[in-house]
JSON list of C-alpha atoms in Angstrom, two decimals:
[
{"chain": "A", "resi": 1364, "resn": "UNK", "atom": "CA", "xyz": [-12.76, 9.64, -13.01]},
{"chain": "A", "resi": 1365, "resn": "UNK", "atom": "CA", "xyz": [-12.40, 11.67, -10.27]},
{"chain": "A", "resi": 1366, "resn": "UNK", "atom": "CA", "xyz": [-14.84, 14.51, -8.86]},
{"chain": "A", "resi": 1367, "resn": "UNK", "atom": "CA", "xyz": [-11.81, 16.57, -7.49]},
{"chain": "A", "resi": 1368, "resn": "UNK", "atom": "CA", "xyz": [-7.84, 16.38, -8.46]},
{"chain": "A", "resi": 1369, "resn": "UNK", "atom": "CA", "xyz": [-7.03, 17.30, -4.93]},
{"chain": "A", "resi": 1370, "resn": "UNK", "atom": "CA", "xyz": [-7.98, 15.53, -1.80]},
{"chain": "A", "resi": 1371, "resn": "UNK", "atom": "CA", "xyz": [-6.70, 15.82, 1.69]},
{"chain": "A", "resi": 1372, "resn": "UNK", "atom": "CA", "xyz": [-7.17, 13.48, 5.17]},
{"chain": "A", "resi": 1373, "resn": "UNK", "atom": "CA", "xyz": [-5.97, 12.83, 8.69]},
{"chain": "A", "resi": 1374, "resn": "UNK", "atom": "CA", "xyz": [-5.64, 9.85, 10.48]},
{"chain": "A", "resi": 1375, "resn": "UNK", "atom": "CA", "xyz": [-5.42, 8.96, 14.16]},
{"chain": "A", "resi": 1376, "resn": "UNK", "atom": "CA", "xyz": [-5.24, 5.07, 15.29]},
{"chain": "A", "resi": 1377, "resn": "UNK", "atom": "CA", "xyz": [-3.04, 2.46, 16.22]},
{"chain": "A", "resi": 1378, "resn": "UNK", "atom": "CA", "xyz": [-1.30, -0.55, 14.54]},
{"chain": "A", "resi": 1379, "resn": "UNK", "atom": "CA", "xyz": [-1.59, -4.08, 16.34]},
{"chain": "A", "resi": 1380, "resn": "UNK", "atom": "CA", "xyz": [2.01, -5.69, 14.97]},
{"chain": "A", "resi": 1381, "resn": "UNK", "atom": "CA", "xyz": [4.01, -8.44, 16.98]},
{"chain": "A", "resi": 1382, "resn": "UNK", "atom": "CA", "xyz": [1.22, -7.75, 20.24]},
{"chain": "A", "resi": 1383, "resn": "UNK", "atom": "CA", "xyz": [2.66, -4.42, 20.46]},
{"chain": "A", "resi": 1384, "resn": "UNK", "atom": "CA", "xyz": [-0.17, -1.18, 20.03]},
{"chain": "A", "resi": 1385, "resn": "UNK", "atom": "CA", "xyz": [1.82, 1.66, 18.10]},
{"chain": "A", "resi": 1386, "resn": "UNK", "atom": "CA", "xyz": [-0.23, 4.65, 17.76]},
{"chain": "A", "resi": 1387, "resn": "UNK", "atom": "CA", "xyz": [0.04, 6.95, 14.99]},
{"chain": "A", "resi": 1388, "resn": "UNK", "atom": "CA", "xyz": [-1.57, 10.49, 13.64]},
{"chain": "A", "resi": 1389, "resn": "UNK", "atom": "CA", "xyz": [-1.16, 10.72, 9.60]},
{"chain": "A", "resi": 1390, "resn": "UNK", "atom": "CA", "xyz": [-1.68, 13.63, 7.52]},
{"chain": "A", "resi": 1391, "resn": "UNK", "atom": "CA", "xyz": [-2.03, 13.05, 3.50]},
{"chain": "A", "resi": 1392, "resn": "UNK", "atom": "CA", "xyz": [-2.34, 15.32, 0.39]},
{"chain": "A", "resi": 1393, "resn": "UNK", "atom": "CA", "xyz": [-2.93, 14.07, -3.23]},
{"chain": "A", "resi": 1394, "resn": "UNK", "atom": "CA", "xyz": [-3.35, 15.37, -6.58]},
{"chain": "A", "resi": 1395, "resn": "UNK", "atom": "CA", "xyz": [-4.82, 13.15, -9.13]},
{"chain": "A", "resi": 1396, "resn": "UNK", "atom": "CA", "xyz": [-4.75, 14.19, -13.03]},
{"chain": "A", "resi": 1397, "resn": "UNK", "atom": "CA", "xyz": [-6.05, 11.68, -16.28]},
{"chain": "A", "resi": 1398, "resn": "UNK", "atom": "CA", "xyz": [-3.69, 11.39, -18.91]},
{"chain": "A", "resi": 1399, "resn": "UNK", "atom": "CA", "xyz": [-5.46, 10.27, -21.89]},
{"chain": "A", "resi": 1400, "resn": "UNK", "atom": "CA", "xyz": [-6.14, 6.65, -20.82]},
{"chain": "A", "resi": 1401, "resn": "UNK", "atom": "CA", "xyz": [-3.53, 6.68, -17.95]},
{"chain": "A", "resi": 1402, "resn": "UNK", "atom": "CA", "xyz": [-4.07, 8.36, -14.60]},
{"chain": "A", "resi": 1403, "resn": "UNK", "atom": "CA", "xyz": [-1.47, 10.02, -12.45]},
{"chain": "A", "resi": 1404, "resn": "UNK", "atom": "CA", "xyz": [-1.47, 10.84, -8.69]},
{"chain": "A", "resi": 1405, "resn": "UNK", "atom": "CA", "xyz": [1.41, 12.21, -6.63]},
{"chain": "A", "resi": 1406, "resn": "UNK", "atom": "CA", "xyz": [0.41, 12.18, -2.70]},
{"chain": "A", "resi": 1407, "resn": "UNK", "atom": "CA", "xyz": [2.59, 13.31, 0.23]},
{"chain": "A", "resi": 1408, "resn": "UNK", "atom": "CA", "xyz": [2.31, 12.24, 3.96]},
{"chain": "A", "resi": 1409, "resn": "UNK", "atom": "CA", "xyz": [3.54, 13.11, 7.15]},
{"chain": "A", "resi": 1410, "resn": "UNK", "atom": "CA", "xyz": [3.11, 10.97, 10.41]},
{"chain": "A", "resi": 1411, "resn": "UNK", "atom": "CA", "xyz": [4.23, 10.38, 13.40]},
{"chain": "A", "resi": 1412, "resn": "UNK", "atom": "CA", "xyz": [4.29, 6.98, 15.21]},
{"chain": "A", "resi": 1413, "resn": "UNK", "atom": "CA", "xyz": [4.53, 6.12, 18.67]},
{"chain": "A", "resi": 1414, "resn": "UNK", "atom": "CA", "xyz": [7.67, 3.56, 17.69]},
{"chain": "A", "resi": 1415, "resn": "UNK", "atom": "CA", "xyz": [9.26, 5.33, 14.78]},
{"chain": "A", "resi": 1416, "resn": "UNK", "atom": "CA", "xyz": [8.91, 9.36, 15.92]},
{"chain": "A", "resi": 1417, "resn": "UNK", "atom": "CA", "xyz": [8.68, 12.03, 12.66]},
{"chain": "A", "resi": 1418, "resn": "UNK", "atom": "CA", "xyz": [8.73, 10.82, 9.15]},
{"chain": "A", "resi": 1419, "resn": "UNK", "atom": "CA", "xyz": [6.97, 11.06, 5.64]},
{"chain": "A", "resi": 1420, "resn": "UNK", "atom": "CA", "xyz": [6.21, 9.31, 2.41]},
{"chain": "A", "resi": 1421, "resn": "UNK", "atom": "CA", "xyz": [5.69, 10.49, -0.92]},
{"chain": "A", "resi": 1422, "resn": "UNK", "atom": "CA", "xyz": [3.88, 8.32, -3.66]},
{"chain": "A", "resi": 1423, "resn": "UNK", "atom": "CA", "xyz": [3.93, 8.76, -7.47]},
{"chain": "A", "resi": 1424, "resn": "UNK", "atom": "CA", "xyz": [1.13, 6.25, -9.29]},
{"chain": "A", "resi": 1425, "resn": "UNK", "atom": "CA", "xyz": [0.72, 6.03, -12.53]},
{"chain": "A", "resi": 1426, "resn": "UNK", "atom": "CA", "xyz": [-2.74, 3.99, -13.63]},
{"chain": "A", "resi": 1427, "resn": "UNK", "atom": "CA", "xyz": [-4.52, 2.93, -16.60]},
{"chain": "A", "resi": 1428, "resn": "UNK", "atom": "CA", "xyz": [-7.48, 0.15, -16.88]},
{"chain": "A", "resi": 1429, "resn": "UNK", "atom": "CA", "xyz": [-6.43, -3.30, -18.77]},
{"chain": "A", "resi": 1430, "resn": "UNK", "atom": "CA", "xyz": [-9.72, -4.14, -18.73]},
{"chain": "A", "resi": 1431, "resn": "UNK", "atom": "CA", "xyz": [-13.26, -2.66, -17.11]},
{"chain": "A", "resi": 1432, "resn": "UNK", "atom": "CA", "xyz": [-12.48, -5.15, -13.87]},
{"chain": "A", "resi": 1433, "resn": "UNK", "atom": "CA", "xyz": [-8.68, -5.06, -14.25]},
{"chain": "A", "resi": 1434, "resn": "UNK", "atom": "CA", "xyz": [-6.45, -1.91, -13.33]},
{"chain": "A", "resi": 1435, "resn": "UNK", "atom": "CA", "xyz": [-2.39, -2.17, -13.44]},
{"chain": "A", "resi": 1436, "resn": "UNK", "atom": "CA", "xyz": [-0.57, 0.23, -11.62]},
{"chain": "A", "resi": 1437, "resn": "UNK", "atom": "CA", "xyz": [3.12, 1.48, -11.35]},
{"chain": "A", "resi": 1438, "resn": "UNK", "atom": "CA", "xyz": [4.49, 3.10, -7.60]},
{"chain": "A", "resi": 1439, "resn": "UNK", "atom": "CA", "xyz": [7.23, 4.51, -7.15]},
{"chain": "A", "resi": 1440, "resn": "UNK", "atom": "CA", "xyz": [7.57, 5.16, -3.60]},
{"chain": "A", "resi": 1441, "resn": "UNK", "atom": "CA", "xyz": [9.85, 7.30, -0.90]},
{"chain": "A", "resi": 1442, "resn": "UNK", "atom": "CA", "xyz": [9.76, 7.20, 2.67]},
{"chain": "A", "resi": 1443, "resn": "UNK", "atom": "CA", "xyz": [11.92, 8.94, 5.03]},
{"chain": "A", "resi": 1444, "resn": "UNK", "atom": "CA", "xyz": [11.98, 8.06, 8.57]},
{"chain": "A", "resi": 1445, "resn": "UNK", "atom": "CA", "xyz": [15.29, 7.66, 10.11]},
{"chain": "A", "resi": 1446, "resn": "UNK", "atom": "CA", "xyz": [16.91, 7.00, 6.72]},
{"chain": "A", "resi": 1447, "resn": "UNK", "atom": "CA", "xyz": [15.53, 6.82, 2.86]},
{"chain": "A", "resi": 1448, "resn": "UNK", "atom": "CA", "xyz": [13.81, 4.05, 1.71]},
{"chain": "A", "resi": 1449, "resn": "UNK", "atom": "CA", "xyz": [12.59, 3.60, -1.44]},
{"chain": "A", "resi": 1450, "resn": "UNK", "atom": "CA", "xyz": [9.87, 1.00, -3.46]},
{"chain": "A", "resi": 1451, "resn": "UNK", "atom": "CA", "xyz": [8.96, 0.32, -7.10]},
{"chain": "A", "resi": 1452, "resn": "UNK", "atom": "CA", "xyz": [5.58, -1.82, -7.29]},
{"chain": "A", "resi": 1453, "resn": "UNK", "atom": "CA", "xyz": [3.57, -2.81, -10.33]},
{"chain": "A", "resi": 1454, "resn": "UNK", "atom": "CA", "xyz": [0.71, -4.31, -9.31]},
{"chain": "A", "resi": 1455, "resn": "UNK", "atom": "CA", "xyz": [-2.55, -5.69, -10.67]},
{"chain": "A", "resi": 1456, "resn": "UNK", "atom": "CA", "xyz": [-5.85, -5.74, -9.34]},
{"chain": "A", "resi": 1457, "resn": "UNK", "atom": "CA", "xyz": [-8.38, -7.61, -10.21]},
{"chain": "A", "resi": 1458, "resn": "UNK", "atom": "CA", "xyz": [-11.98, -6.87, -8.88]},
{"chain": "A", "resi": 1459, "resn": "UNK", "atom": "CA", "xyz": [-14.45, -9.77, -8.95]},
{"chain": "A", "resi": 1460, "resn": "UNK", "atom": "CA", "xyz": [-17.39, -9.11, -7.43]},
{"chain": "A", "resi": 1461, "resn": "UNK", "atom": "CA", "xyz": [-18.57, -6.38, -5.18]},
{"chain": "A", "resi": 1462, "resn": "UNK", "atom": "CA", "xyz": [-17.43, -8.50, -2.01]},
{"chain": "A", "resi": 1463, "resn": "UNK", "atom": "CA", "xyz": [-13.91, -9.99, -3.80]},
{"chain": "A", "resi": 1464, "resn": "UNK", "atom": "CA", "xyz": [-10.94, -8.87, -5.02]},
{"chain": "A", "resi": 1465, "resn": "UNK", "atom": "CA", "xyz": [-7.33, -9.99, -6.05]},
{"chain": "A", "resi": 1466, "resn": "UNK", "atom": "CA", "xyz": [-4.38, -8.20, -6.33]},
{"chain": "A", "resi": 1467, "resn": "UNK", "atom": "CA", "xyz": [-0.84, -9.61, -7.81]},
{"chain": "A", "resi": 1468, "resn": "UNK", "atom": "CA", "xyz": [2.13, -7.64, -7.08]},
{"chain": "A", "resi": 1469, "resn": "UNK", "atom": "CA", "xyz": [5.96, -7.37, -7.78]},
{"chain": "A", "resi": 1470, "resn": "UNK", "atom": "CA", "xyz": [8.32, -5.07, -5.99]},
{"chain": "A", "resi": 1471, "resn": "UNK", "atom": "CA", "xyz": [11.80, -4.26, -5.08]},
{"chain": "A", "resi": 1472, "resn": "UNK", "atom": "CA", "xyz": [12.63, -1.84, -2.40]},
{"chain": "A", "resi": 1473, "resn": "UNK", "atom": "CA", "xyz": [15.73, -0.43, -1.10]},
{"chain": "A", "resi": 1474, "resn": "UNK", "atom": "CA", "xyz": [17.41, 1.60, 1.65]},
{"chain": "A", "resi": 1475, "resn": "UNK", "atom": "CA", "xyz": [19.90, 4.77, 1.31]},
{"chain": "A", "resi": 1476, "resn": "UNK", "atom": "CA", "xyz": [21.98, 3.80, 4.86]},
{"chain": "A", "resi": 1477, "resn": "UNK", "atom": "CA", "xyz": [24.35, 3.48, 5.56]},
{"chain": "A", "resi": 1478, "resn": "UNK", "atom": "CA", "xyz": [25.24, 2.30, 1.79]},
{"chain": "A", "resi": 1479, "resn": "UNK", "atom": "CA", "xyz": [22.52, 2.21, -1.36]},
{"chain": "A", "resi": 1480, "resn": "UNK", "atom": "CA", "xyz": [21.43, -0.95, -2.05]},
{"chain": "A", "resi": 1481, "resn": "UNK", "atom": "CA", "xyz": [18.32, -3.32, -2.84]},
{"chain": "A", "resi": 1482, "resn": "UNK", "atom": "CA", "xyz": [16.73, -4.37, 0.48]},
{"chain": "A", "resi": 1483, "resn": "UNK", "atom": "CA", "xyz": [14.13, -7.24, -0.76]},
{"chain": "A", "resi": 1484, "resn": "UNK", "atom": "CA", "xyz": [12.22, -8.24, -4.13]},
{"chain": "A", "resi": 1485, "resn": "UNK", "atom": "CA", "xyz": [8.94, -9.52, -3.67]},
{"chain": "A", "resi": 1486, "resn": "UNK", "atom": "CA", "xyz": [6.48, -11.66, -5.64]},
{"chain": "A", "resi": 1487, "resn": "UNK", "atom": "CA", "xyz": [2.67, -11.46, -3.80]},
{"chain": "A", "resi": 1488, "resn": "UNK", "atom": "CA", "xyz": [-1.11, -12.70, -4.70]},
{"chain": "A", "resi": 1489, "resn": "UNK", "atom": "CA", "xyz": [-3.68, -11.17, -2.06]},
{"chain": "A", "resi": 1490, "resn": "UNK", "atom": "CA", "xyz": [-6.96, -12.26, -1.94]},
{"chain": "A", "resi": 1491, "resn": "UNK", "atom": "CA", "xyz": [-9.10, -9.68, -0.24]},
{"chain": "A", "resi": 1492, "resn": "UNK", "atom": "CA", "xyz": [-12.83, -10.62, 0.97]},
{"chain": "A", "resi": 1493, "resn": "UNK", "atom": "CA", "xyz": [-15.17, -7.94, 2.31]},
{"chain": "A", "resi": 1494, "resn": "UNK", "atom": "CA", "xyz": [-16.99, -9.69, 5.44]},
{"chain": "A", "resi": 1495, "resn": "UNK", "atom": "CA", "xyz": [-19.42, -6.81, 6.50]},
{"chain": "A", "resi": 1496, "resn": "UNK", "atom": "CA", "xyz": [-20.55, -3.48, 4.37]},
{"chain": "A", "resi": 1497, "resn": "UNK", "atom": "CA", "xyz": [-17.36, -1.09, 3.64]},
{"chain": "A", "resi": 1498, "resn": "UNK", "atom": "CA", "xyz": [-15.73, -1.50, 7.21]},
{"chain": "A", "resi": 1499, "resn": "UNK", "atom": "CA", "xyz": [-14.69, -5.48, 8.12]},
{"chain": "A", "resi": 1500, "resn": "UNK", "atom": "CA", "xyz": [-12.42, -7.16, 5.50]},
{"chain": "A", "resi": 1501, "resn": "UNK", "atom": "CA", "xyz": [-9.83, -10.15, 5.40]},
{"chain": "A", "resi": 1502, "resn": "UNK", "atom": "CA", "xyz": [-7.22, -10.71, 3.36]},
{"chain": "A", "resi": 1503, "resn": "UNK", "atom": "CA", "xyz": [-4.38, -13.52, 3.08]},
{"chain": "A", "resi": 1504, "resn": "UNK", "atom": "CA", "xyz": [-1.57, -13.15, 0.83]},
{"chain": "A", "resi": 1505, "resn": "UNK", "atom": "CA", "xyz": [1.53, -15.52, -0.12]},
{"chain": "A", "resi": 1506, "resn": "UNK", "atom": "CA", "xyz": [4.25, -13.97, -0.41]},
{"chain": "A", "resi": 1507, "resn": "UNK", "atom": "CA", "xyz": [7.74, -14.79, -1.81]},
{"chain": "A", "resi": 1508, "resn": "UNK", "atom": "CA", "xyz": [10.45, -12.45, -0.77]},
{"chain": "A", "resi": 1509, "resn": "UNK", "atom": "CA", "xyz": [14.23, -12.29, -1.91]},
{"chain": "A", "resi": 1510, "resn": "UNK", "atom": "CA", "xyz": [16.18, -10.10, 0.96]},
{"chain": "A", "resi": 1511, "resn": "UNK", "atom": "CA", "xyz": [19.41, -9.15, 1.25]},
{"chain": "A", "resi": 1512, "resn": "UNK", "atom": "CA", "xyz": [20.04, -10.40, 4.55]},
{"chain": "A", "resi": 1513, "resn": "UNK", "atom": "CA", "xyz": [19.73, -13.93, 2.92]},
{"chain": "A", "resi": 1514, "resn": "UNK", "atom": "CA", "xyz": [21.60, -13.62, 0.15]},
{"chain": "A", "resi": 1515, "resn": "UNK", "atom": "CA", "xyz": [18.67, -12.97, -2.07]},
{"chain": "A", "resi": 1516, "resn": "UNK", "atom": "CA", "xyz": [17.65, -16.59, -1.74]},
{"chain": "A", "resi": 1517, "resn": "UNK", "atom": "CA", "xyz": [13.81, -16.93, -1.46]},
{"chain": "A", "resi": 1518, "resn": "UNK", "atom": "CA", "xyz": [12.10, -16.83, 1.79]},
{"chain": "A", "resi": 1519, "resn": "UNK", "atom": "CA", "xyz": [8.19, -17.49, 1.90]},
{"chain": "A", "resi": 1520, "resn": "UNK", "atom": "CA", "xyz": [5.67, -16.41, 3.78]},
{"chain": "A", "resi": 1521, "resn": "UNK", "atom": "CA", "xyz": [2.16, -16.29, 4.40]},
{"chain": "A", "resi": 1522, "resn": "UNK", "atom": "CA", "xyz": [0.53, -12.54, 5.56]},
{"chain": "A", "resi": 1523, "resn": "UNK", "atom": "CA", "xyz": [-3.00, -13.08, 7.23]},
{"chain": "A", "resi": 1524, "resn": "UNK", "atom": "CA", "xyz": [-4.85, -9.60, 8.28]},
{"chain": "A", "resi": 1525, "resn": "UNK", "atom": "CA", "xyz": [-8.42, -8.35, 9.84]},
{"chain": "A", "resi": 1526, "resn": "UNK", "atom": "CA", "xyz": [-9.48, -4.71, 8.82]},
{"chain": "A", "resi": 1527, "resn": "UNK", "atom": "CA", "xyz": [-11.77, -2.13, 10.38]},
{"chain": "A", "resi": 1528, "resn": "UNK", "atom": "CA", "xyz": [-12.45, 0.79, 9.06]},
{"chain": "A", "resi": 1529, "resn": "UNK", "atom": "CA", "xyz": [-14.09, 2.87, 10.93]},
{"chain": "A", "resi": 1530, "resn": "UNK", "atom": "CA", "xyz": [-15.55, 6.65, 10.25]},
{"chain": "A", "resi": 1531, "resn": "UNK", "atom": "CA", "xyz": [-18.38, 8.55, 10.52]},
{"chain": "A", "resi": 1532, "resn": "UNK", "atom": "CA", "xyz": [-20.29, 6.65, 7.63]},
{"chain": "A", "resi": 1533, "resn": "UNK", "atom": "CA", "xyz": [-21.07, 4.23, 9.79]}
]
């Protein structure tokens, strides 16, 4: 349970993808409310990125505990950039330890332009390990993807990421 059912942030940073730096400033908003054993939480954000210009995203989750380690959750997911794309995720995560965690995911997303249609299915594991107090992690996740621009034949492939988090807690 939450403290507060609304909670606000801003963001400023960059993204390392393909050795290219794209900087970004993010501004979020989210309301959180339990629903018997369920949880709900609707969150909007606006950004702007060095690569992309103007855009936002708005997130509906719907969340409920299988078990005291084991949460499931349902996204449905808008984002609006230069055109509409939209997500659908159910994913499980699965906390092992206070260092571990895995997460098991299914989603199929999908663009508005210039015609409505599924853009990509995925099936993903992620194992996430935290290497140093609440601010280094490293995850790997293998991921099977079904895109459109192959027919919807499946396409592996193997995401490999470094976090820092860094804020004034440290």
């Amino acid at each position: 349970p939450e403290d507060k059912p609304w909670h606000s942030s801003i963001d400023l940073g960059a993204r390392l993808q393909s050795l290219q730096v794209n900087p970004f400033a993010r501004m979020r908003g989210s309301y959180s409310l339990p629903l018997g054993d369920w949880r709900f939480k609707a969150s909007e954000t606006f950004f702007v990125f060095n690569s992309t210009g103007l855009g936002e995203t708005t997130q509906v989750d719907f969340e409920h505990f299988l078990s005291q380690p084991v949460l499931f959750r349902a996204t449905s997911w808008l984002h609006r950039s230069q055109n509409f794309d939209m997500r659908q995720d159910a994913t499980i995560f699965h906390t092992l330890d206070t260092r571990r965690a895995l997460l098991y995911q299914a989603s199929v997303s999908g663009i508005s332009s210039p015609q409505r249609q599924i853009s990509d299915s995925v099936l993903l594991a992620t194992y996430r390990y935290k290497l140093h107090r609440e601010w280094i992690f490293f995850e790997v996740s293998p991921q099977l993807h079904f895109p459109q621009t192959r027919q919807y034949r499946a396409s592996p492939s193997l995401f490999v990421r470094m976090e820092f988090l860094l804020d004034k807690s440290l």
